[in-house]
Amino acid sequence: MNESTENEVTHRFLQHLADHSDNELLREMSDQVLRGNITLADGMSFPAYSEALTQNLADFTRWYDSLSDDERQREADDCAADLKRADQHLNADHDL
């Protein structure tokens, strides 16, 4: 994955958190990063934001651990396809 793709994936992840997270602190942090008021590293240095993300990752880990091997493979395949589409989209935009 190239740097442009990584940036696009990070942006999309932050946008998703800002728009859909159940956690108000994660919505706030994501919004602040997207607006350019703080960097992602700055956001992670705030204990409240860091704790909120840590809890969210713990919830994700519990969910992921509950999946069967087949379900994990489907999730991995879906993620790989999403990343490939993002990379192709960025490369197409770059060629214009």
The first five atom37 places (N, CA, C, CB, O) and aatype in JSON, in Angstrom:
{
  "aatype": [12, 2, 6, 15, 16, 6, 2, 6, 19, 16, 8, 1, 13, 10, 5, 8, 10, 0, 3, 8, 15, 3, 2, 6, 10, 10, 1, 6, 12, 15, 3, 5, 19, 10, 1, 7, 2, 9, 16, 10, 0, 3, 7, 12, 15, 13, 14, 0, 18, 15, 6, 0, 10, 16, 5, 2, 10, 0, 3, 13, 16, 1, 17, 18, 3, 15, 10, 15, 3, 3, 6, 1, 5, 1, 6, 0, 3, 3, 4, 0, 0, 3, 10, 11, 1, 0, 3, 5, 8, 10, 2, 0, 3, 8, 3, 10],
  "atom_mask": [
    [1, 1, 1, 1, 1],
    [1, 1, 1, 1, 1],
    [1, 1, 1, 1, 1],
    [1, 1, 1, 1, 1],
    [1, 1, 1, 1, 1],
    [1, 1, 1, 1, 1],
    [1, 1, 1, 1, 1],
    [1, 1, 1, 1, 1],
    [1, 1, 1, 1, 1],
    [1, 1, 1, 1, 1],
    [1, 1, 1, 1, 1],
    [1, 1, 1, 1, 1],
    [1, 1, 1, 1, 1],
    [1, 1, 1, 1, 1],
    [1, 1, 1, 1, 1],
    [1, 1, 1, 1, 1],
    [1, 1, 1, 1, 1],
    [1, 1, 1, 1, 1],
    [1, 1, 1, 1, 1],
    [1, 1, 1, 1, 1],
    [1, 1, 1, 1, 1],
    [1, 1, 1, 1, 1],
    [1, 1, 1, 1, 1],
    [1, 1, 1, 1, 1],
    [1, 1, 1, 1, 1],
    [1, 1, 1, 1, 1],
    [1, 1, 1, 1, 1],
    [1, 1, 1, 1, 1],
    [1, 1, 1, 1, 1],
    [1, 1, 1, 1, 1],
    [1, 1, 1, 1, 1],
    [1, 1, 1, 1, 1],
    [1, 1, 1, 1, 1],
    [1, 1, 1, 1, 1],
    [1, 1, 1, 1, 1],
    [1, 1, 1, 0, 1],
    [1, 1, 1, 1, 1],
    [1, 1, 1, 1, 1],
    [1, 1, 1, 1, 1],
    [1, 1, 1, 1, 1],
    [1, 1, 1, 1, 1],
    [1, 1, 1, 1, 1],
    [1, 1, 1, 0, 1],
    [1, 1, 1, 1, 1],
    [1, 1, 1, 1, 1],
    [1, 1, 1, 1, 1],
    [1, 1, 1, 1, 1],
    [1, 1, 1, 1, 1],
    [1, 1, 1, 1, 1],
    [1, 1, 1, 1, 1],
    [1, 1, 1, 1, 1],
    [1, 1, 1, 1, 1],
    [1, 1, 1, 1, 1],
    [1, 1, 1, 1, 1],
    [1, 1, 1, 1, 1],
    [1, 1, 1, 1, 1],
    [1, 1, 1, 1, 1],
    [1, 1, 1, 1, 1],
    [1, 1, 1, 1, 1],
    [1, 1, 1, 1, 1],
    [1, 1, 1, 1, 1],
    [1, 1, 1, 1, 1],
    [1, 1, 1, 1, 1],
    [1, 1, 1, 1, 1],
    [1, 1, 1, 1, 1],
    [1, 1, 1, 1, 1],
    [1, 1, 1, 1, 1],
    [1, 1, 1, 1, 1],
    [1, 1, 1, 1, 1],
    [1, 1, 1, 1, 1],
    [1, 1, 1, 1, 1],
    [1, 1, 1, 1, 1],
    [1, 1, 1, 1, 1],
    [1, 1, 1, 1, 1],
    [1, 1, 1, 1, 1],
    [1, 1, 1, 1, 1],
    [1, 1, 1, 1, 1],
    [1, 1, 1, 1, 1],
    [1, 1, 1, 1, 1],
    [1, 1, 1, 1, 1],
    [1, 1, 1, 1, 1],
    [1, 1, 1, 1, 1],
    [1, 1, 1, 1, 1],
    [1, 1, 1, 1, 1],
    [1, 1, 1, 1, 1],
    [1, 1, 1, 1, 1],
    [1, 1, 1, 1, 1],
    [1, 1, 1, 1, 1],
    [1, 1, 1, 1, 1],
    [1, 1, 1, 1, 1],
    [1, 1, 1, 1, 1],
    [1, 1, 1, 1, 1],
    [1, 1, 1, 1, 1],
    [1, 1, 1, 1, 1],
    [1, 1, 1, 1, 1],
    [1, 1, 1, 1, 1]
  ],
  "atom_positions": [
    [[0.86, -1.17, 0.0], [0.0, 0.0, 0.0], [0.9, 1.23, 0.0], [-0.97, 0.0, 1.23], [1.81, 1.35, 0.82]],
    [[0.63, 2.13, -0.93], [1.46, 3.33, -0.99], [0.97, 4.39, -0.01], [1.48, 3.89, -2.42], [-0.1, 4.25, 0.59]],
    [[1.74, 5.44, 0.14], [1.42, 6.48, 1.13], [0.1, 7.17, 0.83], [2.54, 7.52, 1.18], [-0.66, 7.48, 1.75]],
    [[-0.2, 7.4, -0.44], [-1.47, 8.02, -0.81], [-2.64, 7.15, -0.37], [-1.54, 8.27, -2.32], [-3.65, 7.65, 0.13]],
    [[-2.51, 5.84, -0.57], [-3.57, 4.92, -0.17], [-3.71, 4.92, 1.34], [-3.28, 3.5, -0.68], [-4.83, 4.92, 1.87]],
    [[-2.59, 4.91, 2.05], [-2.64, 4.95, 3.51], [-3.34, 6.22, 4.0], [-1.22, 4.88, 4.1], [-4.15, 6.17, 4.92]],
    [[-3.03, 7.34, 3.38], [-3.67, 8.6, 3.75], [-5.17, 8.56, 3.47], [-3.03, 9.77, 3.0], [-5.97, 9.02, 4.29]],
    [[-5.55, 8.0, 2.33], [-6.96, 7.9, 1.98], [-7.7, 6.98, 2.95], [-7.13, 7.39, 0.53], [-8.8, 7.31, 3.4]],
    [[-7.11, 5.85, 3.28], [-7.74, 4.92, 4.22], [-7.88, 5.58, 5.59], [-6.91, 3.61, 4.33], [-8.91, 5.44, 6.24]],
    [[-6.84, 6.28, 6.03], [-6.89, 6.98, 7.33], [-7.99, 8.04, 7.3], [-5.53, 7.64, 7.66], [-8.76, 8.16, 8.26]],
    [[-8.06, 8.8, 6.23], [-9.1, 9.83, 6.1], [-10.49, 9.2, 6.15], [-8.91, 10.63, 4.79], [-11.37, 9.69, 6.85]],
    [[-10.69, 8.12, 5.4], [-11.99, 7.47, 5.38], [-12.34, 6.9, 6.75], [-12.01, 6.35, 4.33], [-13.5, 6.97, 7.16]],
    [[-11.37, 6.36, 7.45], [-11.6, 5.83, 8.79], [-12.0, 6.95, 9.74], [-10.34, 5.1, 9.31], [-12.96, 6.81, 10.5]],
    [[-11.26, 8.05, 9.7], [-11.59, 9.19, 10.55], [-12.97, 9.76, 10.21], [-10.52, 10.29, 10.41], [-13.73, 10.13, 11.11]],
    [[-13.29, 9.83, 8.93], [-14.61, 10.32, 8.53], [-15.71, 9.4, 9.04], [-14.69, 10.45, 7.0], [-16.75, 9.87, 9.49]],
    [[-15.46, 8.1, 8.96], [-16.45, 7.14, 9.47], [-16.64, 7.33, 10.98], [-16.0, 5.69, 9.16], [-17.77, 7.34, 11.47]],
    [[-15.53, 7.47, 11.71], [-15.65, 7.69, 13.16], [-16.4, 8.99, 13.46], [-14.25, 7.73, 13.81], [-17.28, 9.02, 14.32]],
    [[-16.05, 10.05, 12.75], [-16.69, 11.34, 12.98], [-18.19, 11.28, 12.71], [-16.05, 12.42, 12.11], [-18.97, 11.94, 13.4]],
    [[-18.58, 10.51, 11.73], [-19.99, 10.45, 11.33], [-20.81, 9.4, 12.07], [-20.07, 10.21, 9.88], [-22.01, 9.56, 12.24]],
    [[-20.14, 8.3, 12.5], [-20.92, 7.14, 12.95], [-20.54, 6.56, 14.3], [-20.8, 6.09, 11.95], [-21.25, 5.68, 14.8]],
    [[-19.47, 7.0, 14.91], [-19.07, 6.38, 16.18], [-20.12, 6.63, 17.26], [-17.71, 6.93, 16.63], [-20.7, 7.7, 17.34]],
    [[-20.34, 5.61, 18.07], [-21.23, 5.75, 19.22], [-20.55, 6.54, 20.34], [-21.66, 4.37, 19.74], [-21.2, 7.0, 21.27]],
    [[-19.23, 6.7, 20.23], [-18.45, 7.35, 21.28], [-18.24, 8.83, 20.92], [-17.08, 6.64, 21.48], [-17.61, 9.16, 19.92]],
    [[-18.79, 9.71, 21.75], [-18.7, 11.15, 21.5], [-17.26, 11.63, 21.41], [-19.43, 11.91, 22.58], [-16.94, 12.49, 20.58]],
    [[-16.38, 11.09, 22.26], [-14.97, 11.52, 22.24], [-14.29, 11.14, 20.93], [-14.21, 10.91, 23.42], [-13.51, 11.92, 20.39]],
    [[-14.58, 9.96, 20.41], [-13.99, 9.56, 19.13], [-14.53, 10.4, 17.98], [-14.25, 8.07, 18.85], [-13.79, 10.76, 17.07]],
    [[-15.82, 10.73, 18.03], [-16.38, 11.63, 17.01], [-15.7, 12.98, 17.06], [-17.89, 11.8, 17.21], [-15.34, 13.55, 16.03]],
    [[-15.51, 13.51, 18.28], [-14.87, 14.82, 18.46], [-13.42, 14.8, 17.97], [-14.91, 15.23, 19.93], [-13.01, 15.69, 17.23]],
    [[-12.64, 13.78, 18.39], [-11.24, 13.7, 17.99], [-11.13, 13.59, 16.48], [-10.55, 12.51, 18.66], [-10.33, 14.3, 15.86]],
    [[-11.93, 12.72, 15.88], [-11.88, 12.54, 14.43], [-12.21, 13.83, 13.7], [-12.84, 11.43, 14.0], [-11.55, 14.19, 12.73]],
    [[-13.23, 14.51, 14.17], [-13.63, 15.77, 13.57], [-12.5, 16.8, 13.67], [-14.9, 16.3, 14.23], [-12.23, 17.52, 12.71]],
    [[-11.86, 16.88, 14.82], [-10.76, 17.83, 15.02], [-9.58, 17.53, 14.09], [-10.29, 17.82, 16.48], [-8.96, 18.44, 13.55]],
    [[-9.28, 16.25, 13.9], [-8.19, 15.87, 12.99], [-8.58, 16.22, 11.56], [-7.87, 14.35, 13.11], [-7.79, 16.8, 10.82]],
    [[-9.79, 15.86, 11.17], [-10.25, 16.14, 9.79], [-10.28, 17.63, 9.49], [-11.64, 15.54, 9.56], [-10.02, 18.03, 8.36]],
    [[-10.59, 18.45, 10.48], [-10.62, 19.91, 10.28], [-9.22, 20.51, 10.29], [-11.47, 20.56, 11.36], [-9.06, 21.69, 9.95]],
    [[-8.22, 19.73, 10.67], [-6.85, 20.22, 10.72], [-6.51, 20.97, 11.99], [0.0, 0.0, 0.0], [-5.48, 21.63, 12.07]],
    [[-7.39, 20.88, 12.99], [-7.14, 21.56, 14.26], [-6.08, 20.86, 15.11], [-8.42, 21.68, 15.05], [-5.37, 21.49, 15.88]],
    [[-5.99, 19.54, 14.94], [-4.96, 18.75, 15.62], [-4.48, 17.67, 14.66], [-5.51, 18.11, 16.95], [-5.18, 17.33, 13.7]],
    [[-3.3, 17.14, 14.91], [-2.83, 16.0, 14.13], [-3.35, 14.73, 14.8], [-1.26, 15.98, 14.02], [-3.79, 14.76, 15.95]],
    [[-3.29, 13.64, 14.09], [-3.69, 12.36, 14.68], [-2.81, 12.02, 15.88], [-3.63, 11.24, 13.63], [-3.29, 11.53, 16.89]],
    [[-1.51, 12.28, 15.75], [-0.59, 12.05, 16.87], [-0.95, 12.91, 18.07], [0.86, 12.31, 16.44], [-0.92, 12.45, 19.21]],
    [[-1.3, 14.18, 17.81], [-1.73, 15.06, 18.9], [-2.97, 14.5, 19.58], [-2.01, 16.48, 18.38], [-3.06, 14.45, 20.81]],
    [[-3.93, 14.07, 18.78], [-5.15, 13.51, 19.32], [-4.89, 12.32, 20.22], [0.0, 0.0, 0.0], [-5.53, 12.16, 21.26]],
    [[-3.95, 11.49, 19.82], [-3.64, 10.31, 20.62], [-2.88, 10.66, 21.9], [-2.84, 9.32, 19.8], [-2.8, 9.84, 22.81]],
    [[-2.34, 11.85, 21.97], [-1.61, 12.25, 23.18], [-2.56, 12.74, 24.27], [-0.59, 13.35, 22.84], [-2.17, 12.84, 25.43]],
    [[-3.83, 13.03, 23.91], [-4.82, 13.42, 24.91], [-5.35, 12.15, 25.58], [-5.98, 14.24, 24.26], [-5.87, 11.28, 24.89]],
    [[-5.21, 12.04, 26.9], [-5.63, 10.81, 27.59], [-7.08, 10.41, 27.32], [-5.44, 10.96, 29.07], [-7.36, 9.23, 27.13]],
    [[-8.0, 11.35, 27.29], [-9.41, 10.99, 27.07], [-9.61, 10.36, 25.69], [-10.31, 12.24, 27.22], [-10.34, 9.38, 25.57]],
    [[-8.98, 10.93, 24.67], [-9.1, 10.37, 23.32], [-8.42, 9.0, 23.24], [-8.47, 11.32, 22.28], [-8.97, 8.06, 22.67]],
    [[-7.24, 8.91, 23.83], [-6.51, 7.65, 23.81], [-7.29, 6.54, 24.51], [-5.14, 7.82, 24.48], [-7.36, 5.41, 24.01]],
    [[-7.88, 6.85, 25.65], [-8.67, 5.86, 26.38], [-9.9, 5.44, 25.57], [-9.1, 6.41, 27.75], [-10.26, 4.26, 25.55]],
    [[-10.54, 6.39, 24.92], [-11.72, 6.07, 24.12], [-11.35, 5.14, 22.97], [-12.37, 7.35, 23.57], [-12.07, 4.19, 22.69]],
    [[-10.23, 5.42, 22.31], [-9.8, 4.57, 21.21], [-9.38, 3.2, 21.71], [-8.64, 5.23, 20.45], [-9.67, 2.19, 21.07]],
    [[-8.72, 3.16, 22.85], [-8.31, 1.88, 23.43], [-9.54, 1.01, 23.71], [-7.5, 2.1, 24.73], [-9.53, -0.19, 23.43]],
    [[-10.59, 1.62, 24.26], [-11.83, 0.87, 24.53], [-12.45, 0.39, 23.23], [-12.83, 1.73, 25.31], [-12.92, -0.75, 23.14]],
    [[-12.46, 1.24, 22.22], [-13.02, 0.87, 20.93], [-12.25, -0.3, 20.32], [-13.01, 2.06, 19.97], [-12.84, -1.22, 19.77]],
    [[-10.93, -0.26, 20.43], [-10.11, -1.36, 19.91], [-10.33, -2.64, 20.7], [-8.62, -0.98, 19.95], [-10.3, -3.73, 20.13]],
    [[-10.56, -2.53, 22.01], [-10.86, -3.71, 22.82], [-12.18, -4.33, 22.37], [-10.91, -3.33, 24.34], [-12.3, -5.55, 22.29]],
    [[-13.17, -3.49, 22.09], [-14.46, -3.99, 21.59], [-14.27, -4.69, 20.24], [-15.48, -2.83, 21.45], [-14.83, -5.76, 20.01]],
    [[-13.47, -4.09, 19.37], [-13.19, -4.7, 18.07], [-12.51, -6.05, 18.25], [-12.31, -3.77, 17.21], [-12.86, -7.02, 17.59]],
    [[-11.54, -6.11, 19.16], [-10.81, -7.35, 19.4], [-11.75, -8.45, 19.88], [-9.69, -7.13, 20.42], [-11.66, -9.59, 19.42]],
    [[-12.66, -8.12, 20.79], [-13.64, -9.11, 21.26], [-14.51, -9.59, 20.1], [-14.53, -8.52, 22.37], [-14.77, -10.78, 19.96]],
    [[-14.96, -8.65, 19.25], [-15.76, -9.03, 18.09], [-14.96, -9.94, 17.16], [-16.23, -7.77, 17.32], [-15.45, -10.99, 16.74]],
    [[-13.74, -9.54, 16.85], [-12.91, -10.32, 15.92], [-12.63, -11.71, 16.48], [-11.59, -9.59, 15.64], [-12.66, -12.7, 15.75]],
    [[-12.36, -11.79, 17.77], [-12.09, -13.09, 18.4], [-13.29, -14.01, 18.36], [-11.65, -12.89, 19.84], [-13.15, -15.23, 18.43]],
    [[-14.5, -13.43, 18.24], [-15.71, -14.25, 18.21], [-15.99, -14.84, 16.82], [-16.91, -13.43, 18.66], [-16.85, -15.71, 16.68]],
    [[-15.27, -14.37, 15.8], [-15.5, -14.84, 14.43], [-14.9, -16.21, 14.19], [-14.93, -13.85, 13.43], [-13.88, -16.57, 14.78]],
    [[-15.54, -16.96, 13.32], [-14.97, -18.23, 12.87], [-13.83, -17.93, 11.9], [-16.05, -19.15, 12.21], [-13.68, -16.8, 11.44]],
    [[-13.04, -18.94, 11.58], [-11.96, -18.75, 10.61], [-12.51, -18.3, 9.26], [-11.17, -20.05, 10.44], [-11.91, -17.45, 8.6]],
    [[-13.64, -18.86, 8.84], [-14.24, -18.47, 7.56], [-14.69, -17.01, 7.6], [-15.43, -19.38, 7.23], [-14.48, -16.27, 6.63]],
    [[-15.29, -16.58, 8.7], [-15.73, -15.2, 8.83], [-14.54, -14.25, 8.82], [-16.55, -15.01, 10.11], [-14.59, -13.18, 8.21]],
    [[-13.46, -14.64, 9.5], [-12.24, -13.81, 9.49], [-11.69, -13.68, 8.08], [-11.17, -14.41, 10.42], [-11.27, -12.6, 7.67]],
    [[-11.7, -14.78, 7.34], [-11.18, -14.75, 5.97], [-12.04, -13.84, 5.1], [-11.14, -16.16, 5.37], [-11.51, -13.08, 4.29]],
    [[-13.37, -13.9, 5.26], [-14.25, -13.02, 4.5], [-13.98, -11.55, 4.83], [-15.74, -13.35, 4.77], [-13.93, -10.71, 3.94]],
    [[-13.8, -11.25, 6.11], [-13.49, -9.88, 6.53], [-12.16, -9.42, 5.91], [-13.42, -9.78, 8.07], [-12.06, -8.3, 5.42]],
    [[-11.16, -10.3, 5.94], [-9.84, -9.96, 5.37], [-9.96, -9.74, 3.86], [-8.81, -11.08, 5.66], [-9.37, -8.8, 3.33]],
    [[-10.72, -10.59, 3.19], [-10.91, -10.44, 1.74], [-11.63, -9.14, 1.41], [-11.7, -11.63, 1.18], [-11.26, -8.44, 0.47]],
    [[-12.67, -8.82, 2.2], [-13.4, -7.56, 1.98], [-12.49, -6.35, 2.19], [-14.61, -7.48, 2.92], [-12.54, -5.39, 1.42]],
    [[-11.68, -6.4, 3.22], [-10.76, -5.3, 3.5], [-9.74, -5.15, 2.38], [-10.05, -5.52, 4.85], [-9.46, -4.04, 1.93]],
    [[-9.18, -6.27, 1.93], [-8.2, -6.22, 0.84], [-8.82, -5.64, -0.42], [-7.64, -7.63, 0.56], [-8.18, -4.87, -1.14]],
    [[-10.07, -6.01, -0.7], [-10.76, -5.47, -1.88], [-10.98, -3.97, -1.73], [-12.11, -6.19, -2.1], [-10.8, -3.21, -2.69]],
    [[-11.37, -3.53, -0.54], [-11.56, -2.1, -0.29], [-10.26, -1.32, -0.49], [-12.1, -1.86, 1.13], [-10.26, -0.26, -1.1]],
    [[-9.17, -1.86, 0.03], [-7.88, -1.19, -0.12], [-7.44, -1.14, -1.58], [-6.81, -1.91, 0.72], [-6.9, -0.14, -2.03]],
    [[-7.69, -2.23, -2.31], [-7.33, -2.25, -3.73], [-8.14, -1.21, -4.49], [-7.57, -3.66, -4.32], [-7.6, -0.5, -5.35]],
    [[-9.45, -1.1, -4.19], [-10.28, -0.09, -4.85], [-9.79, 1.32, -4.52], [-11.76, -0.24, -4.44], [-9.75, 2.18, -5.4]],
    [[-9.44, 1.55, -3.27], [-8.95, 2.87, -2.87], [-7.65, 3.19, -3.61], [-8.72, 2.94, -1.34], [-7.47, 4.32, -4.08]],
    [[-6.76, 2.22, -3.72], [-5.49, 2.42, -4.41], [-5.74, 2.71, -5.9], [-4.58, 1.18, -4.24], [-5.11, 3.6, -6.47]],
    [[-6.64, 1.96, -6.52], [-6.95, 2.18, -7.93], [-7.58, 3.55, -8.14], [-7.89, 1.09, -8.45], [-7.27, 4.24, -9.11]],
    [[-8.46, 3.94, -7.23], [-9.11, 5.26, -7.31], [-8.07, 6.38, -7.23], [-10.16, 5.41, -6.19], [-8.11, 7.33, -8.01]],
    [[-7.15, 6.25, -6.29], [-6.12, 7.28, -6.15], [-5.2, 7.31, -7.34], [-5.32, 7.06, -4.88], [-4.8, 8.38, -7.79]],
    [[-4.85, 6.14, -7.87], [-3.99, 6.1, -9.05], [-4.68, 6.69, -10.26], [-3.56, 4.67, -9.34], [-4.04, 7.37, -11.07]],
    [[-5.99, 6.45, -10.41], [-6.75, 7.02, -11.52], [-6.81, 8.54, -11.39], [-8.17, 6.43, -11.56], [-6.65, 9.24, -12.39]],
    [[-7.03, 9.04, -10.19], [-7.07, 10.49, -9.96], [-5.71, 11.11, -10.24], [-7.51, 10.8, -8.53], [-5.62, 12.23, -10.76]],
    [[-4.64, 10.4, -9.89], [-3.28, 10.91, -10.06], [-2.93, 11.01, -11.54], [-2.27, 10.01, -9.34], [-2.18, 11.9, -11.95]],
    [[-3.48, 10.08, -12.36], [-3.17, 10.05, -13.8], [-3.87, 11.17, -14.56], [-3.58, 8.71, -14.39], [-3.5, 11.46, -15.7]],
    [[-4.86, 11.81, -13.95], [-5.61, 12.86, -14.67], [-4.79, 14.08, -14.88], [-6.85, 13.23, -13.93], [-5.27, 15.05, -15.46]]
  ]
}
